Coordinates of C-alpha atoms and ligand atoms in Angstrom, one line a residue:
M1 CA -55.3 -51.3 -123.1
N2 CA -57.4 -51.0 -119.9
L3 CA -55.4 -52.6 -117.6
K4 CA -56.5 -51.7 -114.2
I5 CA -55.7 -54.2 -110.9
I6 CA -56.2 -53.8 -107.5
D7 CA -53.8 -56.2 -105.1
I8 CA -56.0 -57.1 -102.2
E9 CA -52.8 -58.4 -99.5
R10 CA -51.0 -54.8 -100.9
D11 CA -53.8 -52.1 -101.5
K12 CA -55.4 -53.3 -98.8
D13 CA -59.5 -51.0 -99.7
F14 CA -60.7 -51.7 -103.1
P15 CA -61.8 -49.2 -105.7
E16 CA -63.8 -46.7 -105.1
E17 CA -66.0 -46.9 -108.4
T18 CA -66.3 -50.9 -108.0
I19 CA -68.1 -50.4 -104.9
T20 CA -70.0 -47.9 -105.3
R21 CA -70.5 -49.6 -109.1
L22 CA -71.3 -53.0 -106.5
R23 CA -73.5 -50.6 -104.6
E24 CA -75.7 -49.3 -107.3
A25 CA -76.2 -52.3 -109.2
K26 CA -79.9 -53.8 -109.5
S27 CA -78.7 -57.2 -111.4
C28 CA -75.7 -58.7 -111.2
V29 CA -74.6 -62.2 -113.4
V30 CA -71.2 -64.0 -111.5
L31 CA -69.5 -66.0 -113.4
T32 CA -67.5 -69.3 -112.3
G33 CA -64.5 -71.0 -112.8
A34 CA -61.9 -74.0 -110.5
G35 CA -60.3 -71.6 -109.2
V36 CA -63.2 -70.5 -107.0
S37 CA -63.8 -74.5 -106.1
A38 CA -60.2 -74.7 -105.4
E39 CA -60.0 -73.8 -101.6
S40 CA -62.9 -76.3 -100.4
G41 CA -60.0 -78.8 -102.2
V42 CA -61.2 -79.7 -105.6
P43 CA -58.8 -80.3 -108.0
T44 CA -59.0 -78.1 -111.2
F45 CA -59.0 -80.8 -113.7
R46 CA -56.6 -80.4 -114.9
D47 CA -54.5 -81.0 -111.5
A48 CA -57.0 -83.6 -110.9
L49 CA -55.2 -85.7 -114.1
T50 CA -53.2 -87.1 -112.1
G51 CA -52.0 -91.3 -111.3
T52 CA -53.0 -93.4 -113.7
W53 CA -54.6 -90.7 -115.5
S54 CA -51.0 -88.4 -115.5
N55 CA -50.3 -89.1 -118.9
F56 CA -53.6 -87.6 -120.6
N57 CA -54.4 -84.5 -122.1
V58 CA -57.2 -83.2 -121.1
E59 CA -58.2 -81.7 -123.4
E60 CA -58.0 -85.3 -125.7
F61 CA -59.5 -87.7 -122.9
A62 CA -62.7 -84.7 -121.1
T63 CA -63.8 -86.1 -124.8
P64 CA -66.4 -88.3 -126.3
E65 CA -64.1 -89.9 -128.5
A66 CA -61.7 -90.5 -125.5
F67 CA -65.1 -92.9 -123.7
R68 CA -66.0 -94.6 -126.9
K69 CA -61.7 -95.7 -127.4
N70 CA -61.7 -96.3 -123.2
P71 CA -64.8 -96.0 -121.9
K72 CA -63.7 -97.8 -118.4
K73 CA -60.7 -95.7 -118.3
V74 CA -63.1 -92.2 -118.7
W75 CA -65.5 -93.4 -116.4
E76 CA -63.4 -94.6 -113.9
W77 CA -61.4 -90.9 -113.9
Y78 CA -64.9 -89.1 -113.1
E79 CA -65.7 -92.1 -110.6
Y80 CA -62.1 -90.9 -108.4
R81 CA -63.0 -87.6 -109.0
R82 CA -66.7 -88.3 -107.7
N83 CA -64.8 -89.9 -104.9
L84 CA -63.4 -86.7 -103.9
L85 CA -66.1 -85.1 -103.7
K86 CA -67.6 -87.2 -101.3
D87 CA -65.9 -84.8 -97.9
I88 CA -65.8 -81.6 -100.0
N89 CA -67.6 -78.6 -98.2
P90 CA -68.6 -75.2 -99.7
N91 CA -66.0 -72.4 -99.4
E92 CA -66.2 -68.6 -97.7
G93 CA -66.3 -68.0 -101.4
H94 CA -68.8 -69.7 -101.8
Y95 CA -71.9 -68.6 -99.4
A96 CA -70.6 -65.4 -100.3
I97 CA -72.0 -65.8 -103.9
A98 CA -74.8 -67.0 -102.1
E99 CA -75.0 -64.0 -100.1
L100 CA -74.8 -61.7 -103.2
E101 CA -78.0 -63.6 -104.2
K102 CA -79.9 -62.1 -101.1
I103 CA -78.5 -59.0 -102.0
Y104 CA -79.7 -57.9 -105.8
S105 CA -83.7 -59.2 -106.5
D106 CA -82.0 -59.8 -110.4
F107 CA -79.3 -62.5 -109.5
W108 CA -77.7 -65.3 -111.9
L109 CA -75.0 -67.4 -111.0
V110 CA -73.1 -69.2 -114.4
T111 CA -70.8 -71.2 -113.7
Q112 CA -68.6 -74.1 -115.5
N113 CA -67.5 -75.9 -112.3
I114 CA -69.3 -79.0 -112.6
D115 CA -69.4 -80.0 -108.8
G116 CA -73.0 -79.1 -106.9
L117 CA -70.9 -77.2 -104.0
H118 CA -72.9 -73.8 -105.5
H119 CA -76.0 -75.5 -104.8
K120 CA -74.5 -76.2 -101.6
A121 CA -73.7 -73.3 -100.4
G122 CA -77.5 -72.2 -101.0
N123 CA -77.7 -70.5 -104.4
K124 CA -80.9 -71.2 -106.3
N125 CA -80.9 -69.7 -109.6
V126 CA -77.1 -71.8 -111.1
L127 CA -76.9 -72.4 -114.6
E128 CA -74.5 -75.7 -115.0
I129 CA -72.9 -74.5 -118.1
H130 CA -70.9 -78.3 -117.7
G131 CA -73.4 -80.5 -116.5
N132 CA -72.7 -81.7 -113.1
I133 CA -70.4 -85.0 -112.2
C134 CA -73.1 -85.9 -109.6
R135 CA -75.7 -87.4 -113.1
N136 CA -75.5 -89.8 -114.9
K137 CA -76.8 -89.8 -118.4
C138 CA -77.1 -92.4 -121.7
F139 CA -74.2 -92.1 -124.0
E140 CA -76.9 -93.0 -127.9
E141 CA -79.7 -91.3 -125.7
N142 CA -78.8 -88.4 -123.9
T143 CA -81.6 -89.2 -121.1
I144 CA -80.9 -89.5 -117.5
V145 CA -79.8 -92.5 -115.6
D146 CA -80.0 -92.2 -112.3
N147 CA -79.6 -96.1 -110.0
I148 CA -76.2 -97.0 -111.0
S149 CA -76.3 -100.2 -108.8
V150 CA -73.3 -101.1 -108.0
G151 CA -70.4 -103.5 -108.6
E152 CA -72.6 -103.2 -111.9
E153 CA -70.5 -104.1 -115.4
I154 CA -67.1 -101.0 -115.5
P155 CA -69.8 -98.0 -116.9
P156 CA -72.7 -99.6 -116.5
R157 CA -75.2 -100.0 -118.9
C158 CA -78.2 -97.7 -119.9
P159 CA -81.3 -99.7 -118.8
D160 CA -83.1 -99.0 -122.0
C161 CA -80.9 -99.7 -124.7
G162 CA -78.6 -101.0 -122.6
S163 CA -75.4 -98.3 -124.3
Y164 CA -73.0 -97.0 -122.0
V165 CA -74.0 -94.4 -119.6
R166 CA -71.8 -91.4 -119.4
P167 CA -71.8 -88.2 -117.0
D168 CA -73.5 -85.9 -117.0
V169 CA -71.1 -83.5 -118.1
V170 CA -69.5 -81.2 -121.3
W171 CA -67.2 -82.4 -122.7
F172 CA -64.8 -80.7 -125.0
H173 CA -65.8 -80.6 -128.8
E174 CA -69.7 -81.7 -126.7
P175 CA -71.4 -78.6 -126.8
L176 CA -73.5 -77.0 -123.8
P177 CA -76.6 -77.3 -122.6
K178 CA -78.8 -75.1 -124.9
Y179 CA -81.4 -73.4 -122.1
E180 CA -78.6 -72.7 -120.0
M181 CA -76.0 -70.9 -122.0
E182 CA -79.2 -69.3 -124.4
K183 CA -80.1 -68.1 -120.5
A184 CA -76.3 -67.2 -119.5
I185 CA -76.0 -64.7 -123.1
E186 CA -79.3 -63.2 -121.9
V187 CA -78.4 -62.3 -118.6
S188 CA -75.0 -61.1 -119.2
S189 CA -76.4 -58.8 -122.0
Q190 CA -78.1 -57.4 -119.6
C191 CA -76.7 -56.7 -116.2
D192 CA -75.3 -53.9 -114.3
I193 CA -72.4 -55.7 -113.0
F194 CA -70.5 -58.5 -113.9
I195 CA -68.4 -60.1 -111.4
V196 CA -65.2 -63.2 -112.5
A197 CA -65.1 -65.3 -110.1
G198 CA -61.5 -67.8 -110.3
T199 CA -61.6 -68.7 -113.8
S200 CA -58.8 -69.4 -116.0
A201 CA -61.4 -67.3 -119.1
I202 CA -59.2 -70.3 -121.7
V203 CA -62.1 -72.4 -121.6
Y204 CA -64.7 -71.1 -124.3
P205 CA -68.1 -70.3 -124.9
A206 CA -67.8 -69.4 -121.5
A207 CA -65.2 -67.4 -122.0
E208 CA -67.7 -64.9 -124.2
L209 CA -69.8 -64.2 -121.5
P210 CA -67.6 -61.8 -120.0
I211 CA -67.3 -60.2 -123.1
I212 CA -70.9 -60.3 -124.0
A213 CA -71.7 -57.9 -120.9
K214 CA -68.9 -55.6 -120.8
N215 CA -70.0 -54.8 -124.5
A216 CA -73.9 -54.8 -123.1
G217 CA -72.8 -51.7 -121.5
A218 CA -72.8 -54.0 -117.8
Y219 CA -69.8 -53.0 -115.3
V220 CA -67.1 -56.8 -115.2
M221 CA -64.9 -57.1 -112.9
E222 CA -62.9 -60.1 -112.2
I223 CA -61.3 -61.9 -109.1
N224 CA -58.2 -64.3 -109.2
I225 CA -55.4 -64.6 -108.1
E226 CA -53.3 -63.6 -111.1
E227 CA -54.4 -61.7 -114.7
T228 CA -56.3 -63.9 -117.4
L229 CA -56.5 -63.4 -121.0
I230 CA -59.3 -60.9 -120.3
S231 CA -58.2 -58.6 -117.9
T232 CA -57.3 -55.9 -120.6
Q233 CA -61.0 -55.9 -121.8
I234 CA -62.9 -55.1 -118.1
D235 CA -63.0 -52.9 -115.6
M236 CA -60.9 -54.6 -112.6
T237 CA -59.4 -57.2 -111.4
I238 CA -58.7 -57.8 -108.3
L239 CA -55.6 -60.3 -107.6
G240 CA -56.7 -62.2 -104.0
K241 CA -58.0 -65.5 -103.4
T242 CA -62.6 -65.7 -104.0
G243 CA -62.7 -67.3 -100.3
I244 CA -61.0 -63.8 -98.8
V245 CA -62.2 -61.8 -101.7
L246 CA -65.7 -62.6 -102.3
P247 CA -67.1 -62.2 -98.2
K248 CA -65.4 -58.5 -97.6
L249 CA -66.9 -57.4 -100.8
T250 CA -70.3 -58.5 -99.6
E251 CA -70.1 -57.6 -96.1
L252 CA -68.8 -53.9 -98.6
I253 CA -72.1 -53.6 -99.9
M254 CA -73.8 -54.3 -97.4
A255 CA -72.1 -51.5 -95.1
K256 CA -73.5 -48.1 -94.0
E257 CA -70.8 -47.0 -93.7
W258 CA -67.5 -47.8 -95.8
K259 CA -65.4 -45.4 -96.3
Ligands
BV8_301 C1 -67.5 -76.0 -127.7 C2 -66.0 -80.4 -117.4 C3 -68.9 -76.2 -129.8 C4 -65.6 -81.5 -117.7 C5 -65.4 -78.7 -119.3 C6 -63.7 -70.5 -129.3 C7 -65.4 -71.4 -129.4 C8 -65.8 -71.9 -128.8 C9 -65.5 -73.2 -128.8 C10 -64.4 -72.9 -128.9 C11 -62.9 -71.8 -129.1 N1 -62.1 -72.1 -129.3 C12 -62.3 -73.4 -128.4 C13 -63.1 -74.4 -128.4 C14 -63.0 -75.0 -127.8 C15 -63.3 -75.6 -127.4 C16 -62.0 -74.7 -125.3 O1 -62.6 -73.5 -125.1 N2 -61.1 -76.1 -125.6 C17 -59.9 -74.3 -124.8 C18 -58.8 -75.5 -124.6 C19 -59.3 -73.3 -125.6 N3 -65.1 -76.0 -126.3 C20 -65.5 -76.9 -126.4 O2 -65.8 -77.0 -126.6 C21 -66.6 -76.0 -125.3 N4 -68.0 -77.0 -126.5 O3 -67.7 -75.4 -128.1 O4 -68.6 -77.3 -128.8 C22 -69.9 -77.5 -130.8 C23 -71.2 -76.7 -131.0 C24 -71.9 -76.5 -131.5 C25 -71.7 -78.5 -132.0 C26 -70.6 -78.8 -131.2 C27 -69.8 -79.0 -130.7 C28 -67.1 -77.1 -124.3 C29 -66.3 -76.8 -123.2 C30 -65.9 -77.4 -122.0 C31 -65.7 -78.3 -121.2 N5 -65.3 -78.4 -120.2 N6 -65.7 -79.2 -117.8 C32 -64.9 -81.8 -117.1 O5 -64.7 -80.9 -115.4 O6 -64.2 -82.7 -116.8 S1 -64.0 -77.4 -118.5 C33 -63.2 -77.5 -118.2 O7 -62.0 -76.3 -118.5 C34 -63.9 -76.6 -116.5 O8 -65.0 -76.4 -116.3 C35 -63.5 -75.6 -115.5 O9 -64.2 -74.8 -115.2 C36 -62.7 -74.7 -117.1 C37 -61.4 -74.2 -117.4 O10 -60.7 -75.2 -116.3 P1 -60.0 -75.4 -115.4 O11 -58.1 -74.8 -115.2 O12 -59.5 -76.5 -114.6 O13 -59.9 -74.0 -114.5 P2 -60.0 -72.3 -114.9 O14 -59.7 -73.5 -115.7 O15 -61.1 -71.4 -114.7 O16 -58.9 -71.8 -114.1 C38 -59.2 -72.2 -112.9 C39 -58.8 -70.7 -112.4 O17 -58.8 -70.1 -111.1 C40 -57.3 -70.5 -112.8 O18 -57.1 -69.1 -113.5 C41 -56.9 -69.9 -111.4 O19 -55.4 -68.9 -111.5 C42 -57.6 -69.0 -110.6 N7 -57.9 -69.4 -109.4 C43 -56.9 -70.7 -108.6 N8 -57.2 -70.7 -107.5 C44 -57.8 -69.7 -106.9 C45 -58.1 -68.7 -108.2 N9 -59.0 -67.8 -108.0 C46 -58.9 -67.2 -107.2 N10 -58.9 -67.5 -105.7 C47 -58.5 -68.7 -105.2 N11 -58.3 -69.5 -103.8

């Protein structure tokens, strides 16, 4: 069982091999989960099931079936989460990932997060494989619906076909967006370094990407506050908050002498 793990609080230093790999790499892919946004105050979507939604199971609620059954309740849950995002900004972890895009000439960011904070932090090559909560689409036609006037029926209706409008996010039992997922698989199978940041690696097929990278020969490392389901299958786990570890890593990669 290959379990290499360091705790940034205890060990203070990163393993030499990790820094050498990061400094020598030409191409880098980062996969983020809700843990990266946690330090900005965005509740992970399990934590977002509070109040009137607390008695819902996320795998049942974030689904097309739940929307068909109770469109108003599901729409209101997303409106509640969208409102939470209004006063939320990227944190040091987001900005460090934007820095990585400047360091590596071949860089891709694959995110499970739907909050748009990576774009706000300055990343350009972003693959939002679970969609974006700030966008809406027609439930039947899957076409983006832009201007929704407040005070309309809840959920609002598609101006073209009259079906309900829904958030443009990927629900459970729904396929991931074709271009984003194919590109994510392509870049994961060609990169030198694959960094998994702030995800439990529970949700598929996103959780397959680090394994695809590892099997293709990449150096795969994760940053999390706890071990995850992939910790034994990758090269290195750094225990620590992404908002603390990622800025340290980018500093070390750019430092002339680091030992
Ligand atoms: C699909 C948008 C098929 C909605 C989300 C095997 C293969 C394929 C599918 C499956 C499979 N096994 C099971 C499935 C089905 C299912 C699945 O994965 N189920 C899970 C529960 C087992 N997958 C699907 O249904 C996917 N679709 O496969 O379709 C198909 C194909 C063709 C035709 C039809 C169908 C769709 C999955 C997408 C679901 N949508 N989000 C919304 O947000 O409302 S997933 C959602 O969960 C978020 O994107 C989030 O990223 C993810 C995980 O939830 P969280 O717990 O919130 O976040 P995360 O896991 O990232 O955990 C937080 C981590 O951060 C923790 O590890 C924590 O320790 C760490 N952390 C916290 N703070 C910090 C930190 N780390 C560092 N620093 C910190 N400060």
